[in-house]
Amino acid sequence: MKRLINDPYDVVEEMLEGYVLAHKDYVTLITEGEAQGRVVLSKTAKKKDKVGVIIGGGSGHEPLFLGYVGKGFADAAVIGNINTSPSPDPCYATAKAVNTGKGCIYLYGNYAGDVMNFDMGAEKADEEDGIRVETVTVTDDVISSENIEDRRGIAGMFFVFKSASAKADMGADLDEVVAAAQKCNSVTRTMGVAMSSATLPSKGGPIFEMEDGDMEIGMGIHGEPGVRRGKIEPADRVVDQIMEPILADLPFAKGDEVYVLVNSLGATPILDLHICFRRVAQILEEKGITIYKSLVGSFASSMDMAGMSVTLVRLDDELKELLDYPCDAPYFTQV
Amino acid sequence: MKRLINDPYDVVEEMLEGYVLAHKDYVTLITEGEAQGRVVLSKTAKKKDKVGVIIGGGSGHEPLFLGYVGKGFADAAVIGNINTSPSPDPCYATAKAVNTGKGCIYLYGNYAGDVMNFDMGAEKADEEDGIRVETVTVTDDVISSENIEDRRGIAGMFFVFKSASAKADMGADLDEVVAAAQKCNSVTRTMGVAMSSATLPSKGGPIFEMEDGDMEIGMGIHGEPGVRRGKIEPADRVVDQIMEPILADLPFAKGDEVYVLVNSLGATPILDLHICFRRVAQILEEKGITIYKSLVGSFASSMDMAGMSVTLVRLDDELKELLDYPCDAPYFTQV
């Protein structure tokens, strides 16, 4: 394992300690009571009379989730252990910490553990404090199920978080923020490829076995099975196999305008991502689909996993306005 | 090799093609004549009567250099092959492309090939077009030589580029921009650790051999020898060994205020970087050195190399103003 950690069971606590020291102008950690030292809170939280935006999930996907807590972005992130949902109590504590009376929205990837624990947090916030909490789970991973509501959330979460956060910051009410998140989720599609497992600190090695030189098309960010395993192919051929299911799924069609994200799962260099982007752009041009804007980098990782994913978001004027809305968080600043 | 590329000899061209498509609002590629398709030009270049800021060097260190071309940052980057200096002609062409009459500055890491080729570019710009071009080479890698002017440039380049770019954007003349770059370079110190070699596309494997589980303290971003190779140790112990030479070198002293960068060389996760940052912050607190601001992420990589570096910049009011100056480039935006 080529990792820089201390005690493998302290990685999340030590990361959070480092995080709030490194980004002290942006965030603090709620260390007391139900927050269990697992809530990263924006310094701008409650500074405005707005819907509270709460994101979260397991650790090991940085800069997801905590990197997107900041001005004009999420108000707080609830942090779980590596690849593990946060507990219900910190979810609940976060609703109390960011609610200004306009209610809160929970946004996270659609994984069973997260759904269970965030739902318990929402219930407690309602019962004990009368805080209305709504939830939108992100379901952008096209190959994870034929049934859209059963799909997992991966890198497309970034866009759903961004849209809802912008809507909230503009002063919208909770129903409108929920609608913005749902709208963005409904037009966001992602698919990835992995060439190695992430290494798990507590295991001291890879989470799952993968032969050197192999790739798996469609693999999830926790190593969930994809559609096909084989030898690593040229980048263009890999992108072709990812773009086909994405384009067919919504479907994206001639005349559409899209936001593109080419995301590194961790160890895949920015150099390679741009070679992949080049092919994405060629395919979109062939199909008559216009690229509005693009992001290329690591926005949702699986620690040191080698691989990447492509996300497309089909835009309309409202989504453009929301995604262009200025924000300033440690891992995404936009003017 | 776990890489996503096509023909290994086309990686730089294909990356550049993808780059200018992905970041079309920020940059273009000069494809004609002496630029040889290797000059990434800011869309804001020559829009203001200012000193032209030109950065560059070999590829394979992304987001260095091209990621820092944009508004309030560098006007252009000259791009070499992987780990190879750009040729003199594109260096020359870039001076012509960004000069507004106030002259230009070349900024790059202190490597023999870069020095030779950029110097030839500067000479040609002077002789053929009467453009005054000054140069500041970055020498932040503390262990690369006892002699400061012989040291290599690594992640600290980011701060030198940022300072000089801000000074130029404020309207300073060429001598003042040179002075700002020299000042920042004189107070910037970096040291790193590597746990693997990057893989070289043309070789189809690692650039150099490194046993799995080993680390090398002080290794350069091209695999230049460090001070000691041994088994990977706990993060805190690794950071201790990096911080000691950095602190002793300037030296940094009680009462100093610093900007901190904890930089991933490619494959080291953001999670681990924050565990390292935590120890950096502890050490600085013990020494009575104040952290002004911090950056944690991949700012100067070696493709998929596992490892990280720590950079400290000793600040004064002028450097704070320059480093805080707003900018908007694909890989660094600041409001």
XYZ file of C-alpha atoms in Angstrom:
670
model
C 0.000 0.000 0.000
C 1.457 3.341 -1.116
C -0.412 5.526 1.350
C 0.514 8.255 3.814
C -1.499 7.561 6.938
C -0.905 6.942 10.633
C -3.169 4.515 12.536
C -5.542 3.111 9.877
C -8.458 3.454 12.289
C -7.831 7.179 12.757
C -7.762 8.214 9.107
C -11.134 9.969 9.057
C -10.606 11.837 12.356
C -7.114 12.916 11.335
C -8.258 13.961 7.873
C -11.052 16.076 9.395
C -8.651 17.632 11.867
C -6.320 18.529 8.999
C -9.199 19.661 6.814
C -10.586 22.276 9.154
C -7.070 23.568 9.868
C -6.219 23.798 6.159
C -9.491 25.430 5.184
C -10.123 27.449 8.344
C -11.447 30.446 6.390
C -14.204 28.265 4.942
C -15.291 25.672 7.491
C -15.387 24.458 11.067
C -16.037 21.044 12.570
C -18.972 20.555 14.925
C -17.357 18.466 17.615
C -20.069 18.432 20.266
C -22.981 16.119 21.031
C -24.847 14.343 18.268
C -22.537 15.673 15.555
C -19.927 13.205 16.869
C -17.101 15.280 15.360
C -18.351 14.332 11.915
C -20.027 17.510 10.645
C -18.115 19.973 8.468
C -19.979 23.284 8.670
C -19.590 26.264 6.366
C -18.645 29.541 8.023
C -21.451 31.050 5.929
C -24.101 28.661 7.347
C -27.130 30.505 8.776
C -25.663 33.864 7.705
C -28.535 34.137 5.241
C -32.231 33.280 5.615
C -32.221 30.291 3.278
C -32.939 26.593 2.945
C -30.153 24.569 4.562
C -28.269 22.374 2.096
C -26.730 19.244 3.636
C -24.630 16.753 1.705
C -22.765 13.703 2.891
C -21.784 10.084 2.739
C -18.838 7.824 3.338
C -15.244 9.045 3.346
C -12.678 8.044 0.760
C -14.249 10.005 -2.091
C -12.591 13.350 -1.441
C -13.033 16.111 -2.540
C -16.574 14.702 -2.252
C -18.296 15.621 0.106
C -16.540 18.086 2.391
C -14.797 19.941 -0.466
C -18.125 21.377 -1.601
C -19.054 23.054 1.676
C -18.681 26.799 1.359
C -20.239 30.057 0.215
C -22.953 29.564 -2.402
C -22.478 25.803 -2.150
C -23.491 23.313 0.586
C -23.928 24.534 4.159
C -22.591 21.345 5.712
C -21.341 17.835 4.999
C -21.957 14.811 7.218
C -18.958 12.500 7.148
C -19.006 8.713 7.469
C -16.165 6.253 7.815
C -14.418 5.022 4.665
C -17.073 3.764 2.219
C -19.635 3.832 5.073
C -22.701 5.987 5.640
C -22.601 8.562 8.442
C -24.715 7.629 11.493
C -28.228 9.056 11.928
C -27.240 11.325 14.832
C -24.797 13.569 12.942
C -27.331 13.758 10.087
C -29.879 14.995 12.604
C -27.426 17.387 14.292
C -26.619 18.971 10.947
C -30.238 19.808 10.246
C -30.378 21.628 13.585
C -27.096 23.401 12.823
C -28.085 24.847 9.451
C -31.857 25.349 9.719
C -32.911 28.994 9.625
C -36.620 28.167 9.709
C -36.916 27.486 5.978
C -36.162 23.768 6.324
C -33.330 21.665 4.956
C -32.509 19.378 2.069
C -30.404 16.217 2.310
C -28.509 15.402 -0.881
C -26.413 12.255 -1.282
C -25.740 9.280 -3.485
C -28.395 6.577 -3.585
C -26.858 3.849 -1.377
C -28.949 1.788 1.060
C -26.937 2.700 4.181
C -27.056 6.405 3.440
C -30.795 6.311 2.729
C -31.498 4.525 6.032
C -29.378 6.805 8.192
C -30.252 10.122 6.585
C -33.950 9.161 6.751
C -33.618 8.497 10.487
C -31.916 11.876 10.869
C -34.751 13.602 8.994
C -37.378 11.881 11.091
C -35.711 12.924 14.325
C -35.347 16.534 13.101
C -39.065 16.607 12.376
C -40.155 14.891 15.581
C -37.856 16.588 18.055
C -37.412 20.013 16.533
C -40.170 20.417 13.968
C -37.621 20.924 11.185
C -38.860 19.929 7.751
C -36.160 17.976 5.931
C -36.599 16.812 2.341
C -34.298 14.414 0.503
C -33.096 14.006 -3.062
C -30.825 11.039 -3.719
C -28.579 11.150 -6.752
C -28.910 8.314 -9.288
C -26.565 9.212 -12.145
C -24.710 5.895 -12.625
C -26.400 4.596 -15.791
C -25.275 0.988 -15.621
C -26.006 0.387 -11.939
C -29.637 -0.549 -12.639
C -32.204 -0.488 -15.416
C -34.531 1.066 -12.909
C -33.583 4.723 -12.542
C -34.624 5.021 -8.895
C -32.445 2.032 -7.971
C -29.305 3.530 -9.496
C -26.300 4.642 -7.492
C -24.921 8.167 -7.299
C -21.373 8.869 -8.462
C -19.608 11.937 -9.912
C -22.867 13.497 -11.114
C -23.585 14.301 -7.464
C -21.418 17.371 -7.952
C -23.948 18.924 -10.341
C -26.991 18.064 -8.243
C -25.350 19.561 -5.144
C -24.351 22.650 -7.114
C -27.824 23.212 -8.589
C -29.677 22.840 -5.297
C -27.145 24.962 -3.408
C -27.438 27.782 -5.941
C -31.237 27.648 -5.840
C -31.181 27.825 -2.037
C -28.714 30.700 -2.060
C -30.994 32.618 -4.428
C -33.669 32.522 -1.705
C -35.925 29.792 -3.088
C -38.184 27.871 -0.724
C -37.679 24.202 0.154
C -40.039 22.878 -2.533
C -38.225 24.883 -5.182
C -34.819 23.663 -3.980
C -36.082 20.059 -4.067
C -37.410 20.638 -7.587
C -34.046 22.040 -8.750
C -32.175 19.039 -7.328
C -34.645 16.596 -8.883
C -34.484 18.361 -12.226
C -30.690 18.275 -12.322
C -30.615 14.623 -11.226
C -33.141 13.703 -13.923
C -30.844 14.954 -16.713
C -27.465 13.841 -15.300
C -25.830 10.603 -16.456
C -22.441 9.107 -15.576
C -20.455 6.009 -16.381
C -16.929 5.061 -15.392
C -14.038 2.682 -15.890
C -11.659 1.356 -13.222
C -8.142 -0.018 -13.707
C -7.357 -0.809 -10.076
C -8.956 -1.070 -6.674
C -8.537 1.670 -4.119
C -6.440 0.574 -1.152
C -8.300 0.351 2.147
C -6.281 1.692 5.109
C -7.787 -0.804 7.597
C -6.982 -3.704 5.274
C -3.551 -2.449 4.283
C -4.211 -3.355 0.667
C -6.696 -3.327 -2.192
C -10.435 -3.620 -1.457
C -10.820 -6.158 -4.268
C -8.500 -7.996 -6.608
C -7.861 -6.758 -10.099
C -5.157 -8.109 -12.351
C -2.529 -5.565 -13.383
C -3.344 -4.424 -16.916
C -7.075 -5.110 -16.582
C -9.905 -2.618 -16.620
C -13.565 -2.904 -15.742
C -16.056 -0.811 -17.691
C -18.890 0.504 -15.541
C -17.380 -0.290 -12.138
C -18.777 1.744 -9.217
C -16.682 3.923 -6.912
C -16.710 1.266 -4.169
C -15.829 -1.478 -6.631
C -19.415 -2.453 -7.479
C -19.384 -4.742 -10.523
C -19.479 -3.146 -13.953
C -20.483 -4.536 -17.321
C -17.264 -6.040 -18.617
C -13.705 -6.787 -17.474
C -10.842 -7.073 -19.940
C -7.403 -5.781 -20.854
C -6.911 -2.007 -20.794
C -7.709 -0.632 -24.255
C -6.740 2.655 -25.942
C -8.380 5.696 -24.354
C -10.589 6.439 -27.374
C -11.976 2.911 -27.354
C -12.646 3.088 -23.609
C -14.449 6.415 -23.965
C -16.543 5.014 -26.829
C -17.756 2.205 -24.586
C -18.668 4.663 -21.833
C -20.330 7.258 -24.038
C -22.626 4.838 -25.828
C -24.675 3.813 -22.770
C -24.690 7.377 -21.429
C -25.994 8.871 -24.660
C -28.576 6.129 -25.163
C -29.916 6.343 -21.649
C -31.544 9.756 -21.326
C -31.306 9.790 -24.362
C -29.158 12.769 -25.282
C -30.077 13.980 -28.761
C -29.008 16.292 -31.541
C -29.446 19.924 -30.511
C -28.945 19.241 -26.796
C -26.529 21.369 -24.837
C -24.506 19.670 -22.091
C -22.151 20.272 -19.196
C -19.341 17.683 -19.304
C -17.288 16.327 -16.408
C -14.353 13.999 -17.006
C -13.523 12.839 -13.489
C -10.474 11.039 -12.128
C -11.206 8.272 -9.621
C -7.905 9.157 -7.962
C -4.738 7.947 -9.628
C -5.519 8.760 -13.257
C -3.509 11.851 -14.296
C -4.962 15.104 -15.624
C -2.976 14.390 -18.797
C -4.982 11.202 -19.474
C -8.272 12.891 -18.558
C -7.753 15.431 -21.338
C -6.988 12.677 -23.846
C -10.319 11.145 -22.813
C -12.033 14.539 -22.979
C -10.832 14.964 -26.560
C -12.711 11.814 -27.543
C -15.824 12.852 -25.591
C -15.824 16.149 -27.506
C -15.405 14.350 -30.849
C -18.355 12.055 -30.131
C -20.579 14.923 -29.008
C -19.718 16.910 -32.119
C -20.575 13.925 -34.315
C -23.948 13.654 -32.560
C -24.715 17.372 -32.888
C -24.633 17.883 -29.124
C -23.085 21.181 -27.974
C -20.702 21.457 -25.044
C -21.681 24.423 -22.876
C -18.896 24.086 -20.301
C -16.578 21.374 -19.021
C -14.732 20.298 -15.919
C -11.757 17.947 -15.972
C -10.206 16.766 -12.717
C -10.899 14.732 -9.605
C -14.352 15.695 -8.331
C -15.444 12.347 -6.826
C -12.641 9.897 -6.142
C -12.151 6.494 -4.665
C -8.861 7.384 -2.971
C -6.050 5.912 -5.094
C -8.214 3.994 -7.566
C -7.016 4.280 -11.181
C -9.883 5.114 -13.505
C -12.211 7.833 -14.650
C -15.820 8.615 -15.351
C -17.687 10.794 -17.795
C -20.753 12.777 -16.712
C -23.130 14.631 -19.009
C -25.795 17.039 -17.800
C -28.454 18.105 -20.304
C -28.971 21.808 -19.770
C -31.787 24.278 -19.980
C -31.666 27.966 -19.059
C -32.472 27.324 -15.406
C -29.771 24.678 -14.970
C -27.218 26.892 -16.708
C -28.015 29.712 -14.306
C -27.737 27.384 -11.291
C -24.495 25.745 -12.415
C -22.978 29.141 -13.299
C -23.971 30.658 -9.960
C -20.888 31.987 -8.123
C -19.585 29.903 -5.249
C -16.464 29.628 -3.146
C -15.645 26.330 -1.465
C -12.207 24.743 -0.857
C -12.553 22.434 -3.874
C -14.698 24.509 -6.208
C -14.603 28.251 -6.692
C -16.419 30.007 -9.482
C -16.621 33.717 -10.188
C 0.640 0.509 -16.847
C -2.791 1.721 -15.663
C -3.117 4.637 -18.042
C -5.763 5.909 -20.453
C -3.898 6.954 -23.576
C -3.892 6.182 -27.299
C -0.587 6.187 -29.221
C 2.086 6.879 -26.574
C 3.831 9.283 -28.949
C 0.694 11.410 -29.337
C -0.068 11.987 -25.665
C 0.990 15.639 -25.548
C -0.753 16.620 -28.802
C -3.945 14.813 -27.793
C -3.863 16.293 -24.300
C -3.481 19.797 -25.743
C -6.301 19.191 -28.200
C -8.526 18.059 -25.333
C -7.338 20.860 -23.083
C -8.300 23.731 -25.356
C -11.666 22.092 -26.067
C -12.383 21.548 -22.371
C -11.295 25.031 -21.328
C -12.359 26.946 -24.425
C -13.592 29.933 -22.404
C -10.085 30.386 -20.983
C -7.490 29.446 -23.580
C -6.574 28.760 -27.187
C -3.680 26.910 -28.753
C -1.326 28.747 -31.090
C -0.947 26.193 -33.856
C 0.929 28.187 -36.478
C 4.600 28.721 -37.248
C 7.204 28.790 -34.516
C 4.677 27.974 -31.803
C 4.633 24.418 -33.190
C 1.207 23.762 -31.653
C 2.788 23.935 -28.220
C 1.659 27.302 -26.873
C -1.425 27.583 -24.654
C -2.541 31.212 -24.770
C -4.943 32.943 -22.400
C -7.987 34.556 -23.983
C -7.114 37.585 -21.849
C -3.577 37.881 -23.285
C -2.830 41.372 -24.645
C -6.249 42.602 -23.506
C -4.442 44.806 -21.021
C -1.285 46.909 -21.380
C 0.883 44.786 -19.097
C 4.068 42.749 -18.836
C 3.597 39.369 -20.534
C 3.901 36.435 -18.131
C 5.096 33.212 -19.754
C 5.464 29.916 -17.896
C 6.384 26.496 -19.178
C 8.324 23.290 -19.115
C 7.921 19.612 -19.796
C 4.562 17.849 -19.823
C 3.534 15.237 -17.275
C 3.208 17.659 -14.348
C -0.364 18.774 -14.943
C -2.024 20.989 -13.783
C 1.431 22.572 -14.060
C 1.937 24.539 -16.377
C -1.080 25.002 -18.630
C -3.600 24.953 -15.760
C -2.335 28.321 -14.553
C -2.935 30.232 -17.789
C -5.910 32.550 -17.378
C -7.180 35.873 -16.157
C -4.917 37.448 -13.531
C -2.533 34.512 -13.875
C -0.052 33.592 -16.640
C -0.674 34.839 -20.191
C 0.693 31.700 -21.818
C 2.376 28.365 -21.207
C 4.971 26.765 -23.482
C 4.576 23.002 -23.491
C 7.353 20.432 -23.895
C 7.162 16.685 -24.326
C 6.875 14.508 -21.227
C 9.650 15.508 -18.787
C 11.332 17.465 -21.609
C 11.893 21.173 -22.099
C 9.951 22.960 -24.857
C 12.046 23.910 -27.909
C 13.430 27.450 -28.275
C 11.072 28.370 -31.134
C 7.781 28.110 -29.221
C 9.421 29.995 -26.317
C 10.254 32.758 -28.793
C 6.819 32.680 -30.451
C 5.140 33.096 -27.073
C 7.048 36.288 -26.329
C 5.784 37.711 -29.613
C 2.252 36.538 -28.839
C 1.921 38.170 -25.430
C 4.167 41.249 -25.654
C 2.247 44.530 -25.462
C 5.400 46.654 -25.530
C 6.143 46.307 -21.817
C 8.325 43.212 -22.261
C 7.897 39.686 -20.960
C 9.008 37.445 -18.133
C 9.828 33.732 -18.462
C 9.158 31.731 -15.315
C 9.977 28.039 -14.999
C 11.708 25.450 -12.854
C 15.488 25.510 -12.803
C 16.381 22.568 -15.097
C 19.299 22.709 -17.554
C 17.225 21.967 -20.677
C 14.611 24.584 -19.845
C 17.277 27.200 -19.109
C 19.022 26.565 -22.425
C 15.894 26.649 -24.572
C 14.108 29.531 -22.878
C 17.349 31.552 -23.022
C 17.578 30.940 -26.777
C 13.948 32.056 -27.107
C 14.653 35.242 -25.164
C 17.715 36.009 -27.271
C 15.759 35.604 -30.489
C 12.912 37.796 -29.204
C 15.440 40.520 -28.419
C 17.407 40.222 -31.656
C 14.569 39.775 -34.118
C 11.781 41.780 -32.519
C 13.423 43.998 -29.910
C 11.314 42.418 -27.155
C 12.932 42.551 -23.735
C 12.492 39.193 -21.985
C 13.682 38.631 -18.413
C 13.835 35.261 -16.664
C 13.334 34.031 -13.130
C 13.933 30.333 -12.551
C 12.321 28.709 -9.524
C 14.633 26.946 -7.054
C 12.400 25.791 -4.202
C 13.522 22.154 -3.824
C 15.655 22.399 -0.672
C 17.478 19.101 -0.932
C 18.398 19.303 -4.624
C 21.598 21.271 -3.908
C 23.359 23.112 -1.095
C 23.813 25.940 -3.555
C 20.489 27.777 -3.829
C 20.963 28.830 -7.483
C 21.608 25.209 -8.481
C 18.383 23.931 -6.945
C 15.471 22.560 -8.971
C 11.978 24.002 -9.099
C 9.026 21.890 -7.950
C 5.595 22.692 -6.440
C 6.741 26.103 -5.180
C 6.611 27.260 -8.804
C 2.893 27.802 -8.262
C 3.537 30.637 -5.812
C 6.252 32.303 -7.903
C 3.999 32.219 -10.988
C 1.084 33.579 -8.961
C 3.102 36.450 -7.438
C 4.619 37.610 -10.715
C 1.302 37.278 -12.585
C -0.505 39.388 -9.989
C 2.218 42.040 -10.052
C 2.028 42.213 -13.845
C -1.769 42.412 -13.787
C -1.557 45.338 -11.344
C 0.339 47.258 -14.037
C 3.897 46.983 -12.705
C 6.814 47.339 -15.099
C 9.104 44.452 -16.059
C 11.717 45.189 -13.376
C 9.032 45.202 -10.697
C 7.558 41.919 -11.960
C 11.026 40.347 -11.945
C 11.564 41.631 -8.405
C 8.235 40.132 -7.249
C 9.105 36.744 -8.749
C 12.597 36.807 -7.220
C 11.242 37.828 -3.842
C 8.683 35.023 -3.790
C 11.255 32.485 -4.966
C 13.706 33.600 -2.270
C 11.238 32.743 0.538
C 9.698 29.563 -0.938
C 10.932 26.130 0.129
C 9.662 22.651 -0.821
C 10.545 19.064 -0.098
C 8.777 15.875 -1.155
C 8.516 12.140 -0.744
C 7.805 9.560 -3.456
C 6.385 6.053 -3.044
C 6.382 5.033 -6.701
C 7.641 6.081 -10.079
C 5.335 7.733 -12.579
C 4.666 5.536 -15.600
C 6.065 6.802 -18.885
C 3.677 6.330 -21.844
C 6.500 5.770 -24.367
C 8.054 3.143 -22.109
C 4.793 1.479 -21.126
C 5.959 1.258 -17.530
C 7.679 3.007 -14.632
C 10.456 5.537 -15.346
C 12.592 3.995 -12.606
C 12.353 0.996 -10.325
C 11.052 1.310 -6.818
C 10.192 -1.635 -4.620
C 6.541 -1.817 -3.562
C 6.315 -0.526 0.009
C 9.381 1.709 -0.302
C 9.527 5.476 -0.180
C 12.247 7.947 -1.024
C 12.471 11.147 0.992
C 13.454 14.158 -1.101
C 12.950 12.596 -4.523
C 12.432 15.077 -7.385
C 9.377 15.130 -9.671
C 11.288 13.371 -12.472
C 12.695 10.779 -10.080
C 15.872 12.692 -9.223
C 17.527 11.022 -6.228
C 16.476 12.120 -2.759
C 18.207 11.800 0.568
C 17.100 8.402 1.817
C 15.171 5.347 0.615
C 13.430 3.011 3.041
C 10.138 1.383 3.968
C 7.047 3.635 3.976
C 6.627 5.079 7.480
C 3.606 6.604 9.227
C 2.506 9.935 7.733
C 3.531 11.964 10.786
C 7.046 10.536 10.727
C 7.340 11.233 6.976
C 6.170 14.820 7.431
C 8.661 15.296 10.277
C 11.512 14.296 7.980
C 10.328 16.721 5.295
C 9.632 19.657 7.578
C 12.984 19.619 9.340
C 15.116 20.461 6.263
C 12.514 22.957 5.005
C 12.376 24.852 8.288
C 16.151 24.815 8.768
C 16.870 26.019 5.250
C 15.536 29.574 5.019
C 15.381 29.348 8.057
C 11.748 29.826 9.027
C 11.555 31.239 12.541
C 9.158 31.993 15.366
C 6.833 34.841 14.430
C 6.936 34.087 10.698
C 3.709 33.858 8.762
C 3.507 31.284 5.975
C 1.402 30.063 3.069
C 1.348 26.235 3.079
C 0.880 23.885 0.139
C 0.544 20.139 0.646
C 0.778 18.822 -2.897
C -0.030 15.400 -4.334
C 2.448 14.093 -6.900
C -0.468 12.357 -8.578
C -1.773 9.187 -6.981
C -1.797 10.224 -3.316
C -5.402 10.869 -2.221
C -6.739 14.135 -0.802
C -7.553 12.124 2.332
C -3.875 11.367 2.954
C -2.837 14.935 2.113
C -4.999 16.245 4.940
C -3.508 13.736 7.381
C -0.121 15.119 6.339
C -1.386 18.697 6.598
C -2.481 18.026 10.193
C 1.110 17.201 11.130
C 2.477 20.209 9.215
C 0.117 22.442 11.211
C 1.156 20.822 14.512
C 4.847 21.385 13.762
C 4.298 25.001 12.724
C 2.314 25.676 15.872
C 5.087 24.196 18.021
C 7.591 26.486 16.293
C 5.458 29.608 16.712
C 4.971 29.982 12.950
C 1.509 31.171 11.875
C -0.381 29.698 8.919
C -1.858 32.511 6.833
C -3.571 30.325 4.216
C -3.224 26.797 2.849
C -3.753 24.794 -0.293
C -4.112 21.006 -0.326
C -4.357 19.129 -3.622
C -2.429 18.307 -6.764
C -0.766 21.506 -7.989
C 2.394 20.030 -9.554
C 2.224 16.333 -10.327
C 4.338 13.662 -11.881
C 1.407 11.933 -13.606
C 0.556 8.839 -11.533
C 3.475 9.024 -9.088
C 2.478 8.269 -5.475
C 3.867 10.852 -3.118
C 3.500 14.390 -1.873
C 5.449 17.522 -1.122
C 5.182 20.331 1.390
C 5.848 23.933 0.384
C 6.172 26.883 2.752
C 6.260 30.506 1.616
C 7.355 33.105 4.175
C 5.025 36.042 3.729
C 5.180 39.786 4.019
C 2.419 42.266 3.182
C 3.408 42.494 -0.485
C 3.447 38.711 -1.003
C 0.095 38.356 0.767
C -1.412 40.943 -1.554
C 0.054 39.195 -4.640
C -0.997 35.689 -3.570
C -4.486 36.925 -2.628
C -4.930 38.762 -5.932
C -8.046 37.501 -7.769
C -7.466 35.185 -10.691
C -9.446 32.771 -12.831
C -7.634 29.940 -14.595
C -8.856 26.382 -15.275
C -6.917 24.966 -12.308
C -6.930 27.888 -9.908
C -9.697 30.392 -9.342
C -9.687 32.852 -6.489
C -12.231 35.554 -5.694
